[in-house]
mmCIF file of C-alpha atoms in Angstrom:
data_model
loop_
_atom_site.group_PDB
_atom_site.id
_atom_site.type_symbol
_atom_site.label_atom_id
_atom_site.label_comp_id
_atom_site.label_asym_id
_atom_site.label_seq_id
_atom_site.Cartn_x
_atom_site.Cartn_y
_atom_site.Cartn_z
ATOM 1 C CA MET E 876 2.102 43.213 24.527
ATOM 2 C CA ILE E 877 0.067 40.268 25.783
ATOM 3 C CA THR E 878 -2.323 40.586 22.852
ATOM 4 C CA ALA E 879 0.604 40.625 20.363
ATOM 5 C CA TYR E 880 2.036 37.508 22.096
ATOM 6 C CA ILE E 881 -1.251 35.644 21.849
ATOM 7 C CA ASN E 882 -1.809 36.634 18.257
ATOM 8 C CA PHE E 883 1.722 35.572 17.337
ATOM 9 C CA HIS E 884 1.165 32.080 18.839
ATOM 10 C CA ILE E 885 -2.230 31.749 17.234
ATOM 11 C CA TYR E 886 -0.578 32.530 13.865
ATOM 12 C CA ILE E 887 2.151 29.993 14.456
ATOM 13 C CA ILE E 888 -0.314 27.241 15.423
ATOM 14 C CA ILE E 889 -2.553 27.921 12.387
ATOM 15 C CA HIS E 890 0.466 28.172 10.089
ATOM 16 C CA PHE E 891 1.751 24.754 11.157
ATOM 17 C CA MET E 892 -1.567 22.889 11.145
ATOM 18 C CA THR E 893 -1.838 20.342 8.371
ATOM 19 C CA ILE E 894 -5.213 19.094 7.104
ATOM 20 C CA PHE E 895 -5.291 15.343 6.628
ATOM 21 C CA HIS E 896 -7.817 12.745 5.519
ATOM 22 C CA LYS E 897 -7.842 9.155 6.709
ATOM 23 C CA TYR E 898 -8.611 6.398 4.194
ATOM 24 C CA HIS E 899 -8.299 2.614 4.115
ATOM 25 C CA GLY E 900 -8.382 -0.095 1.516
ATOM 26 C CA ALA E 901 -9.464 -3.411 3.117
ATOM 27 C CA GLY E 902 -8.070 -2.232 6.441
ATOM 28 C CA ASN E 903 -4.741 -1.033 5.027
ATOM 29 C CA ASP E 904 -4.975 2.520 6.304
ATOM 30 C CA PHE E 905 -3.360 5.754 5.175
ATOM 31 C CA ILE E 906 -2.998 9.384 6.125
ATOM 32 C CA MET E 907 -3.741 11.357 2.933
ATOM 33 C CA ILE E 908 -2.544 14.954 2.568
ATOM 34 C CA ASN E 909 -3.455 17.198 -0.369
ATOM 35 C CA ASN E 910 -0.106 18.634 -1.455
ATOM 36 C CA LEU E 911 -1.046 19.632 -4.977
ATOM 37 C CA ASP E 912 0.294 23.114 -4.174
ATOM 38 C CA LYS E 913 3.535 21.551 -2.829
ATOM 39 C CA SER E 914 3.206 23.487 0.444
ATOM 40 C CA VAL E 915 3.743 20.506 2.726
ATOM 41 C CA THR E 916 7.160 19.001 3.514
ATOM 42 C CA LEU E 917 7.470 16.166 5.952
ATOM 43 C CA VAL E 918 10.540 14.535 7.457
ATOM 44 C CA PRO E 919 10.730 10.843 8.476
ATOM 45 C CA GLU E 920 10.314 11.601 12.152
ATOM 46 C CA GLN E 921 7.034 13.435 11.488
ATOM 47 C CA ILE E 922 5.763 10.595 9.342
ATOM 48 C CA LYS E 923 6.662 8.081 12.020
ATOM 49 C CA GLN E 924 4.772 10.031 14.659
ATOM 50 C CA PHE E 925 1.783 10.709 12.412
ATOM 51 C CA CYS E 926 1.515 6.927 11.865
ATOM 52 C CA ASP E 927 1.929 6.084 15.558
ATOM 53 C CA ARG E 928 -1.320 4.542 16.790
ATOM 54 C CA ASN E 929 -0.779 5.773 20.346
ATOM 55 C CA PHE E 930 0.802 9.212 19.960
ATOM 56 C CA GLY E 931 -0.294 10.193 16.483
ATOM 57 C CA ILE E 932 -3.155 9.632 14.070
ATOM 58 C CA GLY E 933 -2.261 6.011 13.385
ATOM 59 C CA ALA E 934 -1.802 4.504 9.935
ATOM 60 C CA ASP E 935 0.256 2.051 7.847
ATOM 61 C CA GLY E 936 1.627 4.912 5.749
ATOM 62 C CA VAL E 937 1.392 8.558 4.647
ATOM 63 C CA ILE E 938 0.455 9.568 1.091
ATOM 64 C CA LEU E 939 1.059 13.064 -0.203
ATOM 65 C CA LEU E 940 -1.118 13.825 -3.202
ATOM 66 C CA GLU E 941 1.152 15.857 -5.479
ATOM 67 C CA PRO E 942 1.130 17.256 -9.062
ATOM 68 C CA SER E 943 2.540 15.256 -11.975
ATOM 69 C CA ASP E 944 3.499 16.240 -15.483
ATOM 70 C CA LYS E 945 3.076 12.624 -16.578
ATOM 71 C CA ALA E 946 -0.289 11.689 -15.107
ATOM 72 C CA ASP E 947 -3.285 13.052 -13.246
ATOM 73 C CA CYS E 948 -1.297 13.175 -9.969
ATOM 74 C CA PHE E 949 1.721 11.698 -8.220
ATOM 75 C CA MET E 950 1.311 9.350 -5.216
ATOM 76 C CA ASN E 951 4.176 10.277 -2.854
ATOM 77 C CA TYR E 952 4.009 7.296 -0.492
ATOM 78 C CA TYR E 953 5.912 6.699 2.756
ATOM 79 C CA ASN E 954 5.879 3.652 4.973
ATOM 80 C CA SER E 955 5.022 4.083 8.641
ATOM 81 C CA ASP E 956 8.737 3.985 9.538
ATOM 82 C CA GLY E 957 9.353 7.118 7.394
ATOM 83 C CA THR E 958 11.012 5.312 4.465
ATOM 84 C CA LEU E 959 9.951 5.869 0.887
ATOM 85 C CA ALA E 960 7.951 3.123 -0.827
ATOM 86 C CA GLU E 961 7.867 2.324 -4.516
ATOM 87 C CA MET E 962 4.278 1.278 -4.778
ATOM 88 C CA CYS E 963 1.120 0.358 -2.776
ATOM 89 C CA GLY E 964 -1.917 -1.120 -4.479
ATOM 90 C CA ASN E 965 -4.346 -0.263 -1.692
ATOM 91 C CA GLY E 966 -2.767 3.173 -1.443
ATOM 92 C CA ALA E 967 -3.240 3.672 -5.196
ATOM 93 C CA ARG E 968 -6.978 3.013 -4.913
ATOM 94 C CA CYS E 969 -7.260 5.387 -1.953
ATOM 95 C CA THR E 970 -5.222 8.008 -3.830
ATOM 96 C CA ALA E 971 -7.569 7.765 -6.780
ATOM 97 C CA LYS E 972 -10.622 8.321 -4.603
ATOM 98 C CA PHE E 973 -8.939 11.104 -2.642
ATOM 99 C CA PHE E 974 -7.834 12.866 -5.847
ATOM 100 C CA LEU E 975 -11.293 12.629 -7.414
ATOM 101 C CA GLU E 976 -12.955 13.950 -4.269
ATOM 102 C CA GLN E 977 -10.417 16.732 -3.812
ATOM 103 C CA THR E 978 -10.806 17.864 -7.416
ATOM 104 C CA SER E 979 -14.589 17.399 -7.385
ATOM 105 C CA ALA E 980 -14.392 15.056 -10.356
ATOM 106 C CA LEU E 981 -16.416 12.309 -8.658
ATOM 107 C CA GLY E 982 -20.182 12.264 -8.186
ATOM 108 C CA LEU E 983 -21.415 11.214 -11.609
ATOM 109 C CA ALA E 984 -23.568 8.218 -10.708
ATOM 110 C CA SER E 985 -23.501 5.042 -12.799
ATOM 111 C CA ARG E 986 -20.542 6.262 -14.837
ATOM 112 C CA LYS E 987 -17.102 4.710 -14.968
ATOM 113 C CA ILE E 988 -14.231 7.146 -14.341
ATOM 114 C CA GLU E 989 -10.640 6.430 -15.343
ATOM 115 C CA LEU E 990 -7.427 8.157 -14.297
ATOM 116 C CA ASN E 991 -3.678 7.662 -14.246
ATOM 117 C CA ILE E 992 -1.573 7.969 -11.151
ATOM 118 C CA GLU E 993 2.218 8.309 -11.164
ATOM 119 C CA THR E 994 4.107 6.233 -8.635
ATOM 120 C CA ARG E 995 7.723 5.398 -8.034
ATOM 121 C CA ALA E 996 6.990 2.084 -9.801
ATOM 122 C CA GLY E 997 5.551 3.801 -12.883
ATOM 123 C CA ILE E 998 2.157 5.149 -13.984
ATOM 124 C CA LYS E 999 -0.851 3.083 -12.858
ATOM 125 C CA ASN E 1000 -4.193 3.185 -14.623
ATOM 126 C CA ILE E 1001 -7.214 3.126 -12.288
ATOM 127 C CA LYS E 1002 -10.901 2.705 -13.072
ATOM 128 C CA VAL E 1003 -13.807 3.554 -10.756
ATOM 129 C CA ASN E 1004 -16.411 0.783 -11.072
ATOM 130 C CA GLU E 1005 -20.162 1.175 -10.750
ATOM 131 C CA ASP E 1006 -20.139 -0.839 -7.507
ATOM 132 C CA ASP E 1007 -17.743 1.848 -6.045
ATOM 133 C CA THR E 1008 -14.777 -0.517 -6.105
ATOM 134 C CA TYR E 1009 -11.557 0.620 -7.797
ATOM 135 C CA SER E 1010 -9.575 -1.436 -10.314
ATOM 136 C CA VAL E 1011 -5.842 -0.811 -10.653
ATOM 137 C CA ASN E 1012 -3.698 -2.076 -13.536
ATOM 138 C CA MET E 1013 -0.637 -3.052 -11.537
ATOM 139 C CA GLY E 1014 1.454 -3.960 -14.530
ATOM 140 C CA ALA E 1015 3.251 -7.175 -15.290
ATOM 141 C CA PRO E 1016 4.977 -9.123 -12.481
ATOM 142 C CA ILE E 1017 8.788 -9.411 -12.615
ATOM 143 C CA PHE E 1018 10.083 -12.857 -11.877
ATOM 144 C CA GLU E 1019 13.855 -12.429 -12.061
ATOM 145 C CA SER E 1020 16.489 -10.887 -9.752
ATOM 146 C CA PRO E 1021 17.816 -8.137 -9.458
ATOM 147 C CA ASP E 1022 14.306 -6.760 -9.502
ATOM 148 C CA PHE E 1023 13.545 -8.478 -6.162
ATOM 149 C CA PRO E 1024 16.556 -8.177 -5.468
ATOM 150 C CA THR E 1025 18.298 -11.166 -3.877
ATOM 151 C CA VAL E 1026 21.940 -11.851 -3.253
ATOM 152 C CA THR E 1027 21.756 -15.203 -5.078
ATOM 153 C CA GLY E 1028 20.042 -14.118 -8.268
ATOM 154 C CA LEU E 1029 16.884 -16.197 -7.666
ATOM 155 C CA THR E 1030 14.188 -16.640 -10.306
ATOM 156 C CA CYS E 1031 10.517 -17.187 -9.485
ATOM 157 C CA ASP E 1032 10.594 -21.011 -9.861
ATOM 158 C CA LYS E 1033 13.518 -21.406 -7.448
ATOM 159 C CA LYS E 1034 12.492 -21.604 -3.829
ATOM 160 C CA ILE E 1035 14.439 -20.244 -0.893
ATOM 161 C CA ASN E 1036 14.016 -21.763 2.520
ATOM 162 C CA ILE E 1037 13.869 -19.374 5.483
ATOM 163 C CA GLU E 1038 12.794 -20.434 9.000
ATOM 164 C CA GLY E 1039 11.403 -23.664 7.592
ATOM 165 C CA PHE E 1040 9.224 -21.963 4.964
ATOM 166 C CA ASP E 1041 9.778 -22.271 1.180
ATOM 167 C CA PHE E 1042 9.422 -18.879 -0.521
ATOM 168 C CA ASN E 1043 9.098 -17.862 -4.157
ATOM 169 C CA CYS E 1044 10.033 -14.284 -5.018
ATOM 170 C CA VAL E 1045 8.433 -11.755 -7.370
ATOM 171 C CA SER E 1046 8.421 -7.972 -7.844
ATOM 172 C CA MET E 1047 5.329 -5.870 -8.362
ATOM 173 C CA GLY E 1048 7.364 -2.660 -8.333
ATOM 174 C CA ASN E 1049 8.490 -3.680 -4.890
ATOM 175 C CA PRO E 1050 9.871 -7.074 -3.742
ATOM 176 C CA HIS E 1051 7.809 -9.914 -2.316
ATOM 177 C CA ALA E 1052 8.413 -13.368 -0.936
ATOM 178 C CA VAL E 1053 5.405 -15.712 -1.032
ATOM 179 C CA THR E 1054 4.892 -19.042 0.685
ATOM 180 C CA ILE E 1055 2.028 -21.532 0.962
ATOM 181 C CA VAL E 1056 1.017 -22.762 4.429
ATOM 182 C CA GLU E 1057 -1.505 -25.365 5.587
ATOM 183 C CA ASP E 1058 -3.069 -23.320 8.388
ATOM 184 C CA LEU E 1059 -2.698 -19.558 8.839
ATOM 185 C CA ASN E 1060 -4.138 -19.838 12.357
ATOM 186 C CA LYS E 1061 -0.982 -21.617 13.454
ATOM 187 C CA LEU E 1062 1.337 -18.967 12.005
ATOM 188 C CA ASP E 1063 3.268 -16.736 14.426
ATOM 189 C CA LEU E 1064 3.391 -13.785 11.987
ATOM 190 C CA LYS E 1065 5.024 -11.348 14.403
ATOM 191 C CA THR E 1066 7.915 -13.744 14.950
ATOM 192 C CA ILE E 1067 8.451 -15.128 11.437
ATOM 193 C CA GLY E 1068 7.546 -11.960 9.430
ATOM 194 C CA PRO E 1069 10.421 -9.732 10.576
ATOM 195 C CA LYS E 1070 12.962 -12.537 10.290
ATOM 196 C CA VAL E 1071 12.130 -13.053 6.617
ATOM 197 C CA GLU E 1072 11.911 -9.261 5.954
ATOM 198 C CA ILE E 1073 15.518 -8.688 7.026
ATOM 199 C CA ASP E 1074 16.969 -12.054 5.943
ATOM 200 C CA GLU E 1075 20.443 -11.797 4.435
ATOM 201 C CA ASN E 1076 19.158 -13.032 1.088
ATOM 202 C CA PHE E 1077 17.312 -9.746 0.617
ATOM 203 C CA PRO E 1078 19.737 -6.771 0.683
ATOM 204 C CA ASN E 1079 16.887 -4.254 0.407
ATOM 205 C CA LYS E 1080 14.596 -6.164 2.735
ATOM 206 C CA ILE E 1081 11.365 -7.742 1.417
ATOM 207 C CA ASN E 1082 7.571 -7.937 1.897
ATOM 208 C CA VAL E 1083 6.315 -11.337 3.035
ATOM 209 C CA GLU E 1084 3.046 -13.116 2.244
ATOM 210 C CA PHE E 1085 1.762 -16.334 3.840
ATOM 211 C CA VAL E 1086 -1.038 -18.017 1.828
ATOM 212 C CA GLU E 1087 -3.574 -20.682 2.732
ATOM 213 C CA LYS E 1088 -5.576 -22.346 -0.075
ATOM 214 C CA ILE E 1089 -9.318 -22.615 0.543
ATOM 215 C CA SER E 1090 -10.404 -23.492 -2.995
ATOM 216 C CA GLU E 1091 -9.116 -23.070 -6.556
ATOM 217 C CA ASP E 1092 -10.354 -19.433 -6.612
ATOM 218 C CA TYR E 1093 -10.286 -18.463 -2.938
ATOM 219 C CA TYR E 1094 -7.263 -18.012 -0.661
ATOM 220 C CA LYS E 1095 -6.568 -16.531 2.746
ATOM 221 C CA VAL E 1096 -3.470 -14.357 3.122
ATOM 222 C CA LYS E 1097 -1.477 -12.715 5.985
ATOM 223 C CA VAL E 1098 1.152 -10.162 5.214
ATOM 224 C CA TRP E 1099 4.244 -8.675 6.807
ATOM 225 C CA GLU E 1100 5.068 -5.451 5.026
ATOM 226 C CA ARG E 1101 8.595 -4.101 4.701
ATOM 227 C CA GLY E 1102 8.783 -0.905 6.731
ATOM 228 C CA CYS E 1103 5.324 -1.353 8.275
ATOM 229 C CA GLY E 1104 5.070 -4.791 9.879
ATOM 230 C CA ALA E 1105 1.829 -6.701 10.050
ATOM 231 C CA THR E 1106 -0.961 -4.987 8.111
ATOM 232 C CA LEU E 1107 -4.582 -5.935 7.535
ATOM 233 C CA ALA E 1108 -4.102 -6.066 3.751
ATOM 234 C CA CYS E 1109 -1.519 -5.337 1.044
ATOM 235 C CA GLY E 1110 -2.363 -4.496 -2.585
ATOM 236 C CA THR E 1111 1.039 -5.300 -4.086
ATOM 237 C CA GLY E 1112 1.183 -8.352 -1.814
ATOM 238 C CA ALA E 1113 -2.155 -9.553 -3.262
ATOM 239 C CA CYS E 1114 -0.711 -9.146 -6.765
ATOM 240 C CA ALA E 1115 2.425 -10.968 -5.784
ATOM 241 C CA VAL E 1116 0.402 -13.899 -4.429
ATOM 242 C CA TYR E 1117 -1.737 -14.024 -7.540
ATOM 243 C CA SER E 1118 1.361 -13.920 -9.797
ATOM 244 C CA ILE E 1119 3.135 -16.701 -7.953
ATOM 245 C CA LEU E 1120 -0.026 -18.868 -7.950
ATOM 246 C CA ASN E 1121 -0.438 -18.254 -11.666
ATOM 247 C CA LYS E 1122 3.182 -18.833 -12.529
ATOM 248 C CA LEU E 1123 3.605 -22.082 -10.615
ATOM 249 C CA SER E 1124 0.115 -23.598 -11.107
ATOM 250 C CA PRO E 1125 -0.334 -26.350 -13.736
ATOM 251 C CA LYS E 1126 -3.675 -24.687 -14.523
ATOM 252 C CA PRO E 1127 -3.131 -20.928 -14.556
ATOM 253 C CA CYS E 1128 -6.202 -18.816 -13.817
ATOM 254 C CA LEU E 1129 -5.692 -16.477 -16.773
ATOM 255 C CA GLY E 1130 -8.533 -14.000 -17.156
ATOM 256 C CA GLU E 1131 -10.426 -15.467 -14.202
ATOM 257 C CA GLU E 1132 -10.877 -13.404 -11.005
ATOM 258 C CA ILE E 1133 -9.840 -14.997 -7.771
ATOM 259 C CA THR E 1134 -10.526 -13.811 -4.208
ATOM 260 C CA LEU E 1135 -7.823 -13.173 -1.651
ATOM 261 C CA GLU E 1136 -9.135 -12.759 1.881
ATOM 262 C CA PHE E 1137 -6.937 -10.637 4.150
ATOM 263 C CA PRO E 1138 -7.665 -9.926 7.828
ATOM 264 C CA GLY E 1139 -9.028 -6.545 6.792
ATOM 265 C CA GLY E 1140 -11.169 -7.596 3.862
ATOM 266 C CA LYS E 1141 -11.258 -9.162 0.408
ATOM 267 C CA LEU E 1142 -9.309 -8.163 -2.710
ATOM 268 C CA TYR E 1143 -10.017 -9.484 -6.200
ATOM 269 C CA LEU E 1144 -7.300 -10.352 -8.710
ATOM 270 C CA SER E 1145 -7.273 -11.127 -12.411
ATOM 271 C CA GLU E 1146 -4.999 -10.741 -15.423
ATOM 272 C CA ASN E 1147 -5.560 -9.047 -18.784
ATOM 273 C CA GLU E 1148 -4.351 -10.152 -22.222
ATOM 274 C CA GLN E 1149 -1.088 -8.210 -21.821
ATOM 275 C CA GLY E 1150 -0.231 -10.188 -18.708
ATOM 276 C CA HIS E 1151 -0.841 -7.258 -16.408
ATOM 277 C CA VAL E 1152 -2.281 -7.952 -12.991
ATOM 278 C CA LEU E 1153 -5.570 -6.239 -12.184
ATOM 279 C CA LEU E 1154 -6.319 -5.462 -8.582
ATOM 280 C CA ARG E 1155 -9.934 -4.681 -7.631
ATOM 281 C CA GLY E 1156 -11.107 -3.611 -4.157
ATOM 282 C CA PRO E 1157 -12.593 -0.888 -1.962
ATOM 283 C CA ALA E 1158 -11.301 2.555 -1.073
ATOM 284 C CA THR E 1159 -12.985 3.968 2.045
ATOM 285 C CA PHE E 1160 -12.916 7.429 3.585
ATOM 286 C CA VAL E 1161 -12.831 7.331 7.393
ATOM 287 C CA PHE E 1162 -12.431 10.904 8.736
ATOM 288 C CA LYS E 1163 -10.524 14.172 8.328
ATOM 289 C CA GLY E 1164 -8.786 16.452 10.804
ATOM 290 C CA GLU E 1165 -5.855 18.720 11.436
ATOM 291 C CA ILE E 1166 -2.530 17.858 12.973
ATOM 292 C CA SER E 1167 0.159 20.161 14.349
ATOM 293 C CA GLN E 1168 3.747 20.052 13.107
ATOM 294 C CA LEU E 1169 5.024 22.298 15.930
ATOM 295 C CA ASN E 1170 6.280 19.694 18.302
ATOM 296 C CA LEU E 1171 7.110 16.170 17.211
ATOM 297 C CA ASN E 1172 6.971 14.966 20.769
ATOM 298 C CA SER E 1173 3.494 16.388 21.553
ATOM 299 C CA THR E 1174 1.461 16.071 18.388
ATOM 300 C CA VAL E 1175 -1.895 17.868 18.588
ATOM 301 C CA ILE E 1176 -4.916 16.416 16.791
ATOM 302 C CA LYS E 1177 -8.165 18.426 16.312
#
């Protein structure tokens, strides 16, 4: 009887253990789960606890790698608060690396590899470069509401003042508000960020980027992500910053790569002939493990 009891509980624990891999792109970190067989189903409360940096694994989001009939795979991305997200540039690079490693397609030295990843913001083309960075074609920026959306129907060239900052809005598959500041060190991100995110002008909330110009091709950025809070980097945020700078500048940097330095690292932005924003940056594997789904209040990590 005791043996049967023990065996039953061993079976339950094994059955509910989920293998995960931890990745980051310039410090923007993700819990990656191979769900190509569609065996894993997570609810928002599980995602929130998995992402908790004290009681879970800790991450800015969870990405389920899933099958797609339109591309090589589908990036099923959730913010750390358990909400669905349309797109994540850093997550797309990490998904590409995770997919290639999980399917053993990577490992051909000095050869560029290209793949397509389906996201809720469309299919994104990703190239693996010889320097082990990943380039994502993020598509064309959208400068008009309701794609932000805003309650006032703003366009990119119309500023909106919130908390003393002038913001321009753009969508990269998800909404962004971008503002230029003189000194990022004087910015109280944890106070200003959430106020802008939930401002009444943005019915679906918004991602927020604060930008300091260092030179014509080098900028520093801090970001407050919708559904995540302050993060070390944001891929779509980098594209939003690049797009606003390009749109409003008297001398657009078409075709030229600029550097955006986030607290977690550098991302590189350019634009192709079709007006699509190209995001280049690292995708880094950190570790792998198993996590129990048995008890949301006492998550077990091995």
